[in-house]
Amino acid sequence: MSYFLGIDVGTSGTKALIMDESGRVLCTATEGYAVDMPQNGWAEQHPGIWWEAAIGAVRGVLKNAEYVKGLKAVGLTGQMHGLAMLDKKGDVIRPALLWCDQRTGDQCRQITEAVGEKRLIELTANPALTGFTSPKILWVRENEPENYAKCASIMLPKDYIRYKLTGDNAGDMSDASGTGLLDVPRRCWSDEVLDKLNIDKGLLGKLYESCEVTGQISEAAARETGLPAGLPVVAGAGDNAAAAIGTGVARDGRAFVTIGSSGVVFAHTSVMKLDPAGRAHAFCAAVPGEWHVMGVSLAAGMSLQWLRNQALSNLCEQAAKEGRDVYDIMSGLAARSPIGSNRLIFLPYLNGERTPHKDPDCRGVFFGLSASHTQNDLIRAVMEGVSFAGKDSLDIIREMGIGVKDITACGGGGGSAFWRGMLADVFGIPVAAAQSQEGPALGAAILAAVGAGVFKSVPAACDALITTNAPAMPEQSSTAGYAKYHVLFKSLYASLKDDFKTLSAL
């Protein structure tokens, strides 16, 4: 029997997963860690904790000697956009700036002015956004010149793990698409952008398609992880591109929605598509020579987690006593509140927002809050607000001429039957759940299987390995009811946009 390892370097932990050649997930292990927030709007992690967690997670799934003996390849995925900087010795210079870090508004404006707004989108398929890697590079150069002067290599989070595993500074097209430095239509680093931003191309890694082999496990990494030396490591993909593979979204007409820390609506396209306004992201897909378009909300499941942590300690205690998942209890309470949460609307902009607003200053809002509202209403309003933000992204994707016939849900929220039903009603189309909810880690393992030659292509692997459960079907009356609240949801940002700026300046 052949086995494949997927490693997912997430925001809250690193997961390792073993998959067999039939697509069965045999075991997983996760090692958690925290996000450091030294200032409001900042988010950092030291890459060393990713490596420590990767070692622990990999060793956790390799306790069965049969898996070690049958391993054929490793695939990597992880949080996108993070900036890890290494010196000439390969040592980390400073903590990595993460995807949700919002400190780089000034640098985004500088990038737009240097390249030109229209030209930047033509080259990179995206505007300059605070979450992307390129403005982080400029921020370090301007604010920590001594650290920038030491920098010999720039890596994304999963690619730091690759470096520790193989000694290679390499990456893939999908993850590189989120740096703001990739020529996305041509699938190569953009010399024009790099020149205009005065960034040395030599700092960046060699690029591969997601299923290509980039190197082998080194002797040193083998001693630390228990992996066999010489085991092939494939390029892998950014977390969303890998999640697409893990949910079978590798052909036109297919899409997925994920409700993890962030929220994503993601559609595959074999033809390069651009949103001239830069509201939705166009990235290279994990399928060689193809692309995907996605809208991203920065605080999806994070919004519900925030509500749980800050206001629902009683439910956490109840869950502990009853041995239940607190989110199952919360979904049950939300179901007792009607569509519209008794006229309560939540804007899920806790960390600023990306799609469609591109605004690092906007913040979360409960609109319509009254003394009559209950926990049930608060929970449902948060879930509806996250769903409405997803509908904003889906509407833009449709405007771009990308047809979406069905959607598969993944991420923590995607595992909730109640939330999937809400999404189906809000979106107006069926929403299924993949039988496996492993998402990015599974996608990384599938890419490893393709790289090992078990499947002739990524779409063929998805067709063979991925199945979904029966979808939640939209109810016409519910879709109409949500539509009325979605109109008001969209108008609230326009009304508050200037006030968000004023608040940020106080």
Short mmCIF file of C-alpha atoms in Angstrom, two decimals:
data_model
loop_
_atom_site.label_atom_id
_atom_site.label_comp_id
_atom_site.label_asym_id
_atom_site.label_seq_id
_atom_site.Cartn_x
_atom_site.Cartn_y
_atom_site.Cartn_z
CA MET A 1 0.00 0.00 0.00
CA SER A 2 1.21 3.50 -0.86
CA TYR A 3 0.76 6.44 1.51
CA PHE A 4 1.00 10.21 1.10
CA LEU A 5 1.65 12.90 3.69
CA GLY A 6 0.00 16.31 3.68
CA ILE A 7 1.31 19.08 5.97
CA ASP A 8 -0.83 22.18 6.58
CA VAL A 9 0.88 25.16 8.26
CA GLY A 10 -2.21 26.94 9.56
CA THR A 11 -2.73 30.11 11.56
CA SER A 12 -3.61 28.34 14.81
CA GLY A 13 -1.69 25.10 14.33
CA THR A 14 0.11 22.74 11.96
CA LYS A 15 -1.62 19.55 10.86
CA ALA A 16 -0.16 16.39 9.38
CA LEU A 17 -2.33 13.87 7.52
CA ILE A 18 -1.73 10.42 6.08
CA MET A 19 -3.80 9.42 3.01
CA ASP A 20 -3.73 6.10 1.21
CA GLU A 21 -3.94 5.66 -2.57
CA SER A 22 -7.75 5.34 -2.43
CA GLY A 23 -8.09 8.76 -0.80
CA ARG A 24 -8.87 7.43 2.68
CA VAL A 25 -7.59 9.63 5.50
CA LEU A 26 -5.93 7.19 7.89
CA CYS A 27 -4.77 9.51 10.64
CA THR A 28 -4.11 13.13 11.47
CA ALA A 29 -2.22 15.02 14.16
CA THR A 30 -2.19 18.71 14.98
CA GLU A 31 0.15 20.85 17.07
CA GLY A 32 -1.30 24.23 18.05
CA TYR A 33 0.20 27.66 18.66
CA ALA A 34 -0.90 31.25 19.19
CA VAL A 35 -0.83 34.46 17.15
CA ASP A 36 1.13 37.33 18.69
CA MET A 37 -0.52 40.76 18.42
CA PRO A 38 2.04 43.29 19.67
CA GLN A 39 -0.13 46.21 18.56
CA ASN A 40 -3.72 46.74 17.42
CA GLY A 41 -3.99 45.41 13.87
CA TRP A 42 -0.64 43.59 13.96
CA ALA A 43 -0.31 39.79 13.78
CA GLU A 44 2.95 37.82 13.96
CA GLN A 45 4.35 34.33 14.53
CA HIS A 46 7.92 33.14 14.76
CA PRO A 47 8.58 30.60 11.98
CA GLY A 48 10.36 28.44 14.52
CA ILE A 49 7.03 27.51 16.08
CA TRP A 50 5.80 26.30 12.67
CA TRP A 51 8.77 23.95 12.42
CA GLU A 52 8.42 22.69 15.99
CA ALA A 53 4.72 22.05 15.37
CA ALA A 54 5.46 20.35 12.04
CA ILE A 55 7.91 18.00 13.74
CA GLY A 56 5.37 17.13 16.42
CA ALA A 57 2.50 16.63 13.96
CA VAL A 58 4.55 14.52 11.54
CA ARG A 59 5.87 12.32 14.31
CA GLY A 60 2.29 12.02 15.54
CA VAL A 61 1.13 10.40 12.29
CA LEU A 62 4.22 8.25 11.77
CA LYS A 63 3.74 6.10 14.87
CA ASN A 64 2.59 3.31 12.57
CA ALA A 65 5.77 1.90 10.99
CA GLU A 66 3.76 0.71 7.97
CA TYR A 67 3.06 4.33 7.04
CA VAL A 68 6.74 5.21 7.13
CA LYS A 69 7.61 2.22 4.98
CA GLY A 70 4.92 2.99 2.38
CA LEU A 71 5.31 6.76 2.13
CA LYS A 72 5.77 7.91 -1.46
CA ALA A 73 5.69 11.73 -1.27
CA VAL A 74 4.97 14.79 0.86
CA GLY A 75 2.73 17.73 -0.05
CA LEU A 76 2.68 21.14 1.64
CA THR A 77 0.05 23.79 2.20
CA GLY A 78 -0.55 26.58 4.67
CA GLN A 79 -1.64 30.09 5.48
CA MET A 80 -0.87 32.47 2.63
CA HIS A 81 0.81 35.89 2.41
CA GLY A 82 3.02 35.59 5.52
CA LEU A 83 6.52 37.09 5.37
CA ALA A 84 9.33 34.93 6.74
CA MET A 85 12.79 36.49 6.38
CA LEU A 86 16.02 34.51 6.67
CA ASP A 87 19.66 35.61 6.74
CA LYS A 88 22.58 34.09 4.82
CA LYS A 89 22.94 31.33 7.42
CA GLY A 90 19.30 30.39 7.07
CA ASP A 91 18.34 31.78 10.47
CA VAL A 92 15.07 33.64 10.99
CA ILE A 93 15.63 37.39 11.28
CA ARG A 94 12.35 38.48 12.89
CA PRO A 95 8.86 37.08 13.56
CA ALA A 96 6.81 36.59 10.40
CA LEU A 97 4.10 39.11 9.54
CA LEU A 98 0.88 37.15 8.93
CA TRP A 99 -1.94 37.33 6.39
CA CYS A 100 -4.23 39.13 8.86
CA ASP A 101 -1.66 41.82 9.75
CA GLN A 102 -3.06 45.24 8.83
CA ARG A 103 -0.13 47.60 9.45
CA THR A 104 0.79 48.17 5.78
CA GLY A 105 -1.80 50.65 4.50
CA ASP A 106 0.86 53.24 3.63
CA GLN A 107 2.94 50.68 1.79
CA CYS A 108 -0.06 49.58 -0.28
CA ARG A 109 -0.52 53.16 -1.42
CA GLN A 110 3.17 53.37 -2.30
CA ILE A 111 2.93 50.19 -4.39
CA THR A 112 -0.13 51.45 -6.23
CA GLU A 113 1.60 54.75 -7.02
CA ALA A 114 4.86 53.07 -8.10
CA VAL A 115 3.29 50.52 -10.45
CA GLY A 116 -0.01 52.21 -11.30
CA GLU A 117 -3.37 50.85 -10.16
CA LYS A 118 -4.45 49.54 -13.56
CA ARG A 119 -1.03 48.14 -14.47
CA LEU A 120 -0.71 46.41 -11.09
CA ILE A 121 -3.96 44.52 -11.68
CA GLU A 122 -2.92 43.68 -15.25
CA LEU A 123 0.33 42.15 -13.97
CA THR A 124 -0.56 40.60 -10.62
CA ALA A 125 -4.34 40.25 -11.18
CA ASN A 126 -4.91 41.98 -7.82
CA PRO A 127 -4.61 45.38 -6.17
CA ALA A 128 -2.10 46.03 -3.40
CA LEU A 129 -3.69 44.73 -0.20
CA THR A 130 -2.52 44.95 3.41
CA GLY A 131 -2.65 41.18 3.77
CA PHE A 132 -0.32 40.53 0.83
CA THR A 133 3.41 39.92 1.15
CA SER A 134 4.84 42.75 -0.94
CA PRO A 135 3.68 45.61 1.33
CA LYS A 136 5.07 43.68 4.30
CA ILE A 137 8.47 43.63 2.60
CA LEU A 138 8.32 47.39 2.15
CA TRP A 139 7.22 47.90 5.75
CA VAL A 140 10.23 46.01 7.10
CA ARG A 141 12.55 47.88 4.72
CA GLU A 142 11.21 51.26 5.91
CA ASN A 143 10.77 50.55 9.61
CA GLU A 144 13.47 47.96 10.34
CA PRO A 145 16.27 48.68 7.85
CA GLU A 146 18.77 46.70 9.93
CA ASN A 147 16.62 43.58 9.55
CA TYR A 148 16.05 44.15 5.86
CA ALA A 149 19.78 44.51 5.29
CA LYS A 150 20.33 41.02 6.77
CA CYS A 151 17.69 39.41 4.54
CA ALA A 152 18.96 36.79 2.10
CA SER A 153 15.73 34.83 1.54
CA ILE A 154 12.02 35.55 1.67
CA MET A 155 9.63 32.65 2.18
CA LEU A 156 5.93 32.02 2.66
CA PRO A 157 4.92 29.94 5.71
CA LYS A 158 4.62 26.52 4.04
CA ASP A 159 7.80 27.21 2.08
CA TYR A 160 9.72 27.78 5.30
CA ILE A 161 8.74 24.22 6.25
CA ARG A 162 9.92 23.08 2.80
CA TYR A 163 13.25 24.80 3.46
CA LYS A 164 13.59 22.99 6.79
CA LEU A 165 12.66 19.68 5.15
CA THR A 166 14.78 19.91 1.99
CA GLY A 167 17.09 22.91 2.21
CA ASP A 168 15.44 24.45 -0.89
CA ASN A 169 13.95 27.93 -1.20
CA ALA A 170 11.06 27.09 -3.52
CA GLY A 171 7.36 27.74 -3.86
CA ASP A 172 4.33 27.18 -6.03
CA MET A 173 2.26 29.36 -8.35
CA SER A 174 -0.88 29.52 -6.20
CA ASP A 175 0.85 30.68 -3.01
CA ALA A 176 3.10 33.07 -4.93
CA SER A 177 -0.03 34.65 -6.43
CA GLY A 178 -0.76 36.12 -3.00
CA THR A 179 2.54 37.95 -2.69
CA GLY A 180 1.66 40.78 -5.05
CA LEU A 181 4.90 40.02 -6.92
CA LEU A 182 3.78 37.30 -9.34
CA ASP A 183 2.79 37.88 -12.95
CA VAL A 184 -0.35 35.76 -12.52
CA PRO A 185 -1.36 35.51 -16.20
CA ARG A 186 2.17 34.39 -17.19
CA ARG A 187 2.91 32.37 -14.03
CA CYS A 188 6.34 33.85 -13.21
CA TRP A 189 7.82 36.51 -10.93
CA SER A 190 7.07 39.95 -12.34
CA ASP A 191 10.32 41.71 -13.21
CA GLU A 192 8.41 44.93 -13.78
CA VAL A 193 6.86 44.97 -10.30
CA LEU A 194 10.10 43.93 -8.63
CA ASP A 195 12.03 46.66 -10.45
CA LYS A 196 9.52 49.37 -9.58
CA LEU A 197 9.51 48.32 -5.94
CA ASN A 198 13.29 47.85 -5.86
CA ILE A 199 13.03 44.29 -4.51
CA ASP A 200 15.85 41.90 -5.38
CA LYS A 201 14.48 38.92 -7.30
CA GLY A 202 17.26 36.82 -5.78
CA LEU A 203 15.46 36.94 -2.43
CA LEU A 204 12.57 34.90 -3.85
CA GLY A 205 12.31 31.17 -4.29
CA LYS A 206 12.17 29.08 -7.46
CA LEU A 207 8.59 28.51 -8.66
CA TYR A 208 6.92 25.21 -9.53
CA GLU A 209 3.45 23.99 -10.42
CA SER A 210 1.70 22.51 -7.39
CA CYS A 211 2.15 18.84 -8.27
CA GLU A 212 5.82 19.10 -9.27
CA VAL A 213 8.59 17.70 -7.07
CA THR A 214 10.77 20.47 -5.61
CA GLY A 215 13.25 18.44 -3.55
CA GLN A 216 13.79 15.53 -1.17
CA ILE A 217 13.81 15.10 2.60
CA SER A 218 17.32 15.84 3.87
CA GLU A 219 19.24 13.67 6.30
CA ALA A 220 18.93 16.37 8.98
CA ALA A 221 15.17 16.68 8.51
CA ALA A 222 14.81 12.90 8.53
CA ARG A 223 16.45 12.74 11.98
CA GLU A 224 14.11 15.41 13.35
CA THR A 225 10.83 14.29 11.80
CA GLY A 226 11.16 10.54 11.33
CA LEU A 227 10.52 10.87 7.59
CA PRO A 228 12.69 8.77 5.25
CA ALA A 229 15.61 10.69 3.77
CA GLY A 230 15.24 11.15 0.03
CA LEU A 231 11.40 11.18 0.14
CA PRO A 232 10.09 13.50 -2.62
CA VAL A 233 8.44 16.77 -1.57
CA VAL A 234 6.05 18.36 -4.05
CA ALA A 235 5.41 22.10 -4.39
CA GLY A 236 1.95 22.00 -2.84
CA ALA A 237 -0.33 25.03 -2.72
CA GLY A 238 -1.63 27.90 -0.64
CA ASP A 239 -4.35 26.89 1.79
CA ASN A 240 -7.28 27.91 -0.39
CA ALA A 241 -5.89 26.33 -3.56
CA ALA A 242 -5.16 23.14 -1.61
CA ALA A 243 -8.64 23.21 -0.05
CA ALA A 244 -10.03 23.33 -3.59
CA ILE A 245 -8.23 20.07 -4.38
CA GLY A 246 -9.35 18.57 -1.07
CA THR A 247 -12.98 19.34 -1.98
CA GLY A 248 -12.76 18.35 -5.64
CA VAL A 249 -12.89 21.87 -7.09
CA ALA A 250 -10.56 21.38 -10.07
CA ARG A 251 -12.85 21.93 -13.07
CA ASP A 252 -14.98 24.77 -14.44
CA GLY A 253 -18.37 25.23 -12.79
CA ARG A 254 -17.15 24.03 -9.42
CA ALA A 255 -16.69 26.20 -6.34
CA PHE A 256 -16.28 25.93 -2.61
CA VAL A 257 -17.00 28.08 0.40
CA THR A 258 -14.88 27.77 3.50
CA ILE A 259 -15.63 29.14 6.93
CA GLY A 260 -12.41 28.86 8.85
CA SER A 261 -10.65 31.72 10.60
CA SER A 262 -11.21 33.62 7.37
CA GLY A 263 -14.04 33.06 4.91
CA VAL A 264 -13.54 32.25 1.24
CA VAL A 265 -15.73 31.81 -1.81
CA PHE A 266 -13.57 30.15 -4.46
CA ALA A 267 -14.39 29.26 -8.08
CA HIS A 268 -12.20 27.39 -10.56
CA THR A 269 -11.65 28.71 -14.08
CA SER A 270 -9.63 27.33 -16.97
CA VAL A 271 -9.58 30.81 -18.53
CA MET A 272 -7.79 33.71 -16.87
CA LYS A 273 -10.35 36.21 -15.49
CA LEU A 274 -9.72 39.64 -13.99
CA ASP A 275 -11.92 41.88 -11.88
CA PRO A 276 -10.88 45.36 -13.11
CA ALA A 277 -11.94 46.83 -9.76
CA GLY A 278 -9.72 44.39 -7.88
CA ARG A 279 -12.50 43.31 -5.52
CA ALA A 280 -11.96 39.57 -6.05
CA HIS A 281 -8.61 37.81 -6.26
CA ALA A 282 -7.46 36.00 -9.38
CA PHE A 283 -4.73 33.50 -8.50
CA CYS A 284 -3.02 30.59 -10.20
CA ALA A 285 -4.77 27.34 -9.33
CA ALA A 286 -3.17 24.16 -8.05
CA VAL A 287 -4.16 22.70 -11.43
CA PRO A 288 -1.20 23.44 -13.74
CA GLY A 289 -1.96 26.15 -16.33
CA GLU A 290 -5.33 27.10 -14.80
CA TRP A 291 -6.61 29.71 -12.35
CA HIS A 292 -9.15 30.43 -9.66
CA VAL A 293 -11.04 33.49 -8.52
CA MET A 294 -11.95 34.05 -4.91
CA GLY A 295 -13.37 36.55 -2.50
CA VAL A 296 -11.98 36.65 1.03
CA SER A 297 -13.56 37.81 4.27
CA LEU A 298 -10.96 38.25 7.00
CA ALA A 299 -13.04 37.22 10.03
CA ALA A 300 -15.55 34.46 9.28
CA GLY A 301 -15.32 31.61 11.79
CA MET A 302 -13.15 34.00 13.78
CA SER A 303 -16.25 36.17 14.32
CA LEU A 304 -18.19 33.29 15.86
CA GLN A 305 -15.14 32.31 17.92
CA TRP A 306 -14.86 35.90 19.17
CA LEU A 307 -18.53 35.88 20.24
CA ARG A 308 -18.06 32.54 22.00
CA ASN A 309 -14.95 33.67 23.86
CA GLN A 310 -16.19 37.11 24.88
CA ALA A 311 -19.89 36.65 25.61
CA LEU A 312 -20.87 32.98 25.77
CA SER A 313 -18.87 31.47 28.62
CA ASN A 314 -22.07 29.84 29.88
CA LEU A 315 -22.31 27.82 26.69
CA CYS A 316 -18.67 26.74 26.96
CA GLU A 317 -19.38 25.48 30.48
CA GLN A 318 -22.51 23.68 29.26
CA ALA A 319 -20.58 22.02 26.45
CA ALA A 320 -17.88 20.83 28.85
CA LYS A 321 -20.45 19.33 31.24
CA GLU A 322 -22.39 17.59 28.47
CA GLY A 323 -19.37 16.49 26.42
CA ARG A 324 -20.66 18.34 23.37
CA ASP A 325 -19.14 20.70 20.81
CA VAL A 326 -19.98 24.24 21.87
CA TYR A 327 -20.56 25.20 18.23
CA ASP A 328 -23.28 22.54 17.95
CA ILE A 329 -25.00 24.14 20.91
CA MET A 330 -24.62 27.59 19.33
CA SER A 331 -26.10 26.36 16.02
CA GLY A 332 -29.08 24.93 17.89
CA LEU A 333 -29.70 28.27 19.60
CA ALA A 334 -29.28 30.20 16.34
CA ALA A 335 -31.97 28.00 14.77
CA ARG A 336 -34.46 29.34 17.32
CA SER A 337 -34.02 32.86 15.96
CA PRO A 338 -35.81 33.75 12.68
CA ILE A 339 -34.24 34.85 9.40
CA GLY A 340 -32.91 38.36 10.04
CA SER A 341 -32.16 37.56 13.72
CA ASN A 342 -35.12 39.66 14.87
CA ARG A 343 -33.86 42.66 12.91
CA LEU A 344 -30.24 42.40 14.03
CA ILE A 345 -27.40 42.63 11.48
CA PHE A 346 -23.74 41.91 12.09
CA LEU A 347 -20.88 43.26 9.95
CA PRO A 348 -18.04 40.71 10.30
CA TYR A 349 -15.20 43.19 9.85
CA LEU A 350 -13.29 42.49 13.06
CA ASN A 351 -9.92 42.63 11.28
CA GLY A 352 -10.78 45.06 8.51
CA GLU A 353 -12.02 43.58 5.25
CA ARG A 354 -10.68 42.43 1.92
CA THR A 355 -13.59 41.52 -0.40
CA PRO A 356 -15.26 43.62 -1.60
CA HIS A 357 -14.18 46.67 0.41
CA LYS A 358 -10.35 46.50 0.55
CA ASP A 359 -10.55 48.48 3.79
CA PRO A 360 -8.16 47.82 6.72
CA ASP A 361 -9.97 50.37 8.89
CA CYS A 362 -13.51 48.97 8.92
CA ARG A 363 -14.55 47.09 12.05
CA GLY A 364 -17.28 44.79 13.32
CA VAL A 365 -20.73 46.18 13.99
CA PHE A 366 -23.99 44.94 15.52
CA PHE A 367 -26.68 47.06 13.87
CA GLY A 368 -30.15 47.21 15.38
CA LEU A 369 -29.16 45.87 18.80
CA SER A 370 -31.91 46.25 21.40
CA ALA A 371 -32.70 45.11 24.92
CA SER A 372 -35.01 42.46 23.48
CA HIS A 373 -32.26 40.58 21.68
CA THR A 374 -31.08 37.25 23.10
CA GLN A 375 -28.06 35.02 22.78
CA ASN A 376 -29.93 33.20 20.03
CA ASP A 377 -30.20 36.40 17.99
CA LEU A 378 -26.56 37.36 18.53
CA ILE A 379 -25.33 33.97 17.38
CA ARG A 380 -27.58 33.88 14.34
CA ALA A 381 -26.72 37.47 13.39
CA VAL A 382 -23.00 36.60 13.35
CA MET A 383 -23.63 33.52 11.20
CA GLU A 384 -25.84 35.51 8.83
CA GLY A 385 -23.31 38.35 8.61
CA VAL A 386 -20.55 35.92 7.62
CA SER A 387 -22.92 34.35 5.06
CA PHE A 388 -23.82 37.77 3.61
CA ALA A 389 -20.12 38.56 3.25
CA GLY A 390 -19.79 35.32 1.29
CA LYS A 391 -22.71 36.35 -0.91
CA ASP A 392 -20.87 39.61 -1.71
CA SER A 393 -17.97 37.53 -3.04
CA LEU A 394 -20.19 35.13 -5.00
CA ASP A 395 -21.98 38.05 -6.68
CA ILE A 396 -18.66 39.49 -7.88
CA ILE A 397 -17.53 36.10 -9.22
CA ARG A 398 -20.73 35.85 -11.21
CA GLU A 399 -20.26 39.39 -12.52
CA MET A 400 -16.89 38.25 -13.89
CA GLY A 401 -18.63 35.70 -16.08
CA ILE A 402 -17.65 32.64 -14.05
CA GLY A 403 -20.52 30.20 -13.77
CA VAL A 404 -21.01 28.39 -10.47
CA LYS A 405 -23.25 25.32 -10.64
CA ASP A 406 -22.63 23.89 -7.19
CA ILE A 407 -20.68 24.71 -4.06
CA THR A 408 -18.94 22.46 -1.57
CA ALA A 409 -18.53 23.71 2.00
CA CYS A 410 -15.43 23.11 4.10
CA GLY A 411 -13.72 24.55 7.15
CA GLY A 412 -15.12 24.44 10.67
CA GLY A 413 -18.32 26.24 9.72
CA GLY A 414 -18.74 24.03 6.67
CA GLY A 415 -19.18 21.05 9.01
CA SER A 416 -22.38 22.55 10.42
CA ALA A 417 -25.54 21.29 8.68
CA PHE A 418 -27.40 24.35 9.96
CA TRP A 419 -24.83 26.76 8.52
CA ARG A 420 -24.73 24.90 5.19
CA GLY A 421 -28.49 25.26 4.95
CA MET A 422 -28.18 28.97 5.66
CA LEU A 423 -25.52 29.34 2.97
CA ALA A 424 -27.69 27.48 0.43
CA ASP A 425 -30.58 29.86 1.15
CA VAL A 426 -28.40 32.99 1.09
CA PHE A 427 -26.56 31.94 -2.09
CA GLY A 428 -29.63 30.49 -3.79
CA ILE A 429 -27.78 27.34 -4.94
CA PRO A 430 -27.11 23.86 -3.46
CA VAL A 431 -24.32 23.62 -0.90
CA ALA A 432 -22.81 20.18 -0.27
CA ALA A 433 -20.21 18.99 2.18
CA ALA A 434 -17.21 16.91 1.24
CA GLN A 435 -17.24 13.55 2.99
CA SER A 436 -13.80 14.42 4.30
CA GLN A 437 -13.52 17.77 6.06
CA GLU A 438 -9.73 17.77 6.05
CA GLY A 439 -9.60 20.37 3.26
CA PRO A 440 -6.11 21.83 2.69
CA ALA A 441 -4.15 18.98 4.33
CA LEU A 442 -6.00 16.43 2.19
CA GLY A 443 -5.43 18.58 -0.90
CA ALA A 444 -1.70 18.64 -0.15
CA ALA A 445 -1.67 14.84 0.12
CA ILE A 446 -3.54 14.51 -3.19
CA LEU A 447 -1.00 16.80 -4.87
CA ALA A 448 1.73 14.56 -3.45
CA ALA A 449 0.02 11.54 -5.03
CA VAL A 450 -0.07 13.27 -8.41
CA GLY A 451 3.59 14.23 -8.03
CA ALA A 452 4.41 10.61 -7.26
CA GLY A 453 2.80 9.54 -10.54
CA VAL A 454 -0.21 7.71 -9.08
CA PHE A 455 -2.61 9.92 -11.07
CA LYS A 456 -2.06 11.45 -14.49
CA SER A 457 -3.44 14.89 -13.49
CA VAL A 458 -4.85 16.87 -10.59
CA PRO A 459 -8.45 16.85 -11.94
CA ALA A 460 -8.21 13.09 -12.49
CA ALA A 461 -7.09 12.62 -8.89
CA CYS A 462 -10.00 14.72 -7.62
CA ASP A 463 -12.48 12.77 -9.74
CA ALA A 464 -11.16 9.51 -8.32
CA LEU A 465 -10.77 10.47 -4.68
CA ILE A 466 -13.31 13.14 -3.67
CA THR A 467 -16.97 12.49 -2.89
CA THR A 468 -19.60 14.77 -1.34
CA ASN A 469 -22.68 14.23 0.80
CA ALA A 470 -26.18 15.15 -0.35
CA PRO A 471 -26.34 18.96 -0.68
CA ALA A 472 -28.49 21.36 1.30
CA MET A 473 -31.05 22.75 -1.13
CA PRO A 474 -32.16 26.39 -1.09
CA GLU A 475 -35.75 27.19 -0.15
CA GLN A 476 -37.22 29.93 -2.32
CA SER A 477 -39.03 31.72 0.51
CA SER A 478 -35.91 31.73 2.70
CA THR A 479 -33.74 33.00 -0.17
CA ALA A 480 -36.19 35.87 -0.68
CA GLY A 481 -36.17 36.67 3.02
CA TYR A 482 -32.40 36.75 3.25
CA ALA A 483 -32.17 38.90 0.11
CA LYS A 484 -33.96 41.77 1.87
CA TYR A 485 -31.50 41.74 4.75
CA HIS A 486 -28.54 41.41 2.39
CA VAL A 487 -29.51 44.67 0.71
CA LEU A 488 -29.40 46.45 4.08
CA PHE A 489 -26.17 44.64 5.00
CA LYS A 490 -24.46 46.03 1.88
CA SER A 491 -25.72 49.57 2.50
CA LEU A 492 -24.34 49.70 6.04
CA TYR A 493 -20.70 49.70 4.95
CA ALA A 494 -21.30 52.63 2.59
CA SER A 495 -22.97 54.53 5.43
CA LEU A 496 -20.15 53.84 7.89
CA LYS A 497 -17.10 54.00 5.62
CA ASP A 498 -16.06 57.52 6.58
CA ASP A 499 -16.81 56.88 10.25
CA PHE A 500 -14.47 53.90 10.22
CA LYS A 501 -11.69 56.18 8.97
CA THR A 502 -12.46 58.73 11.69
CA LEU A 503 -12.40 56.04 14.36
CA SER A 504 -9.07 54.72 13.11
CA ALA A 505 -7.55 58.21 13.36
CA LEU A 506 -8.65 58.85 16.94
#
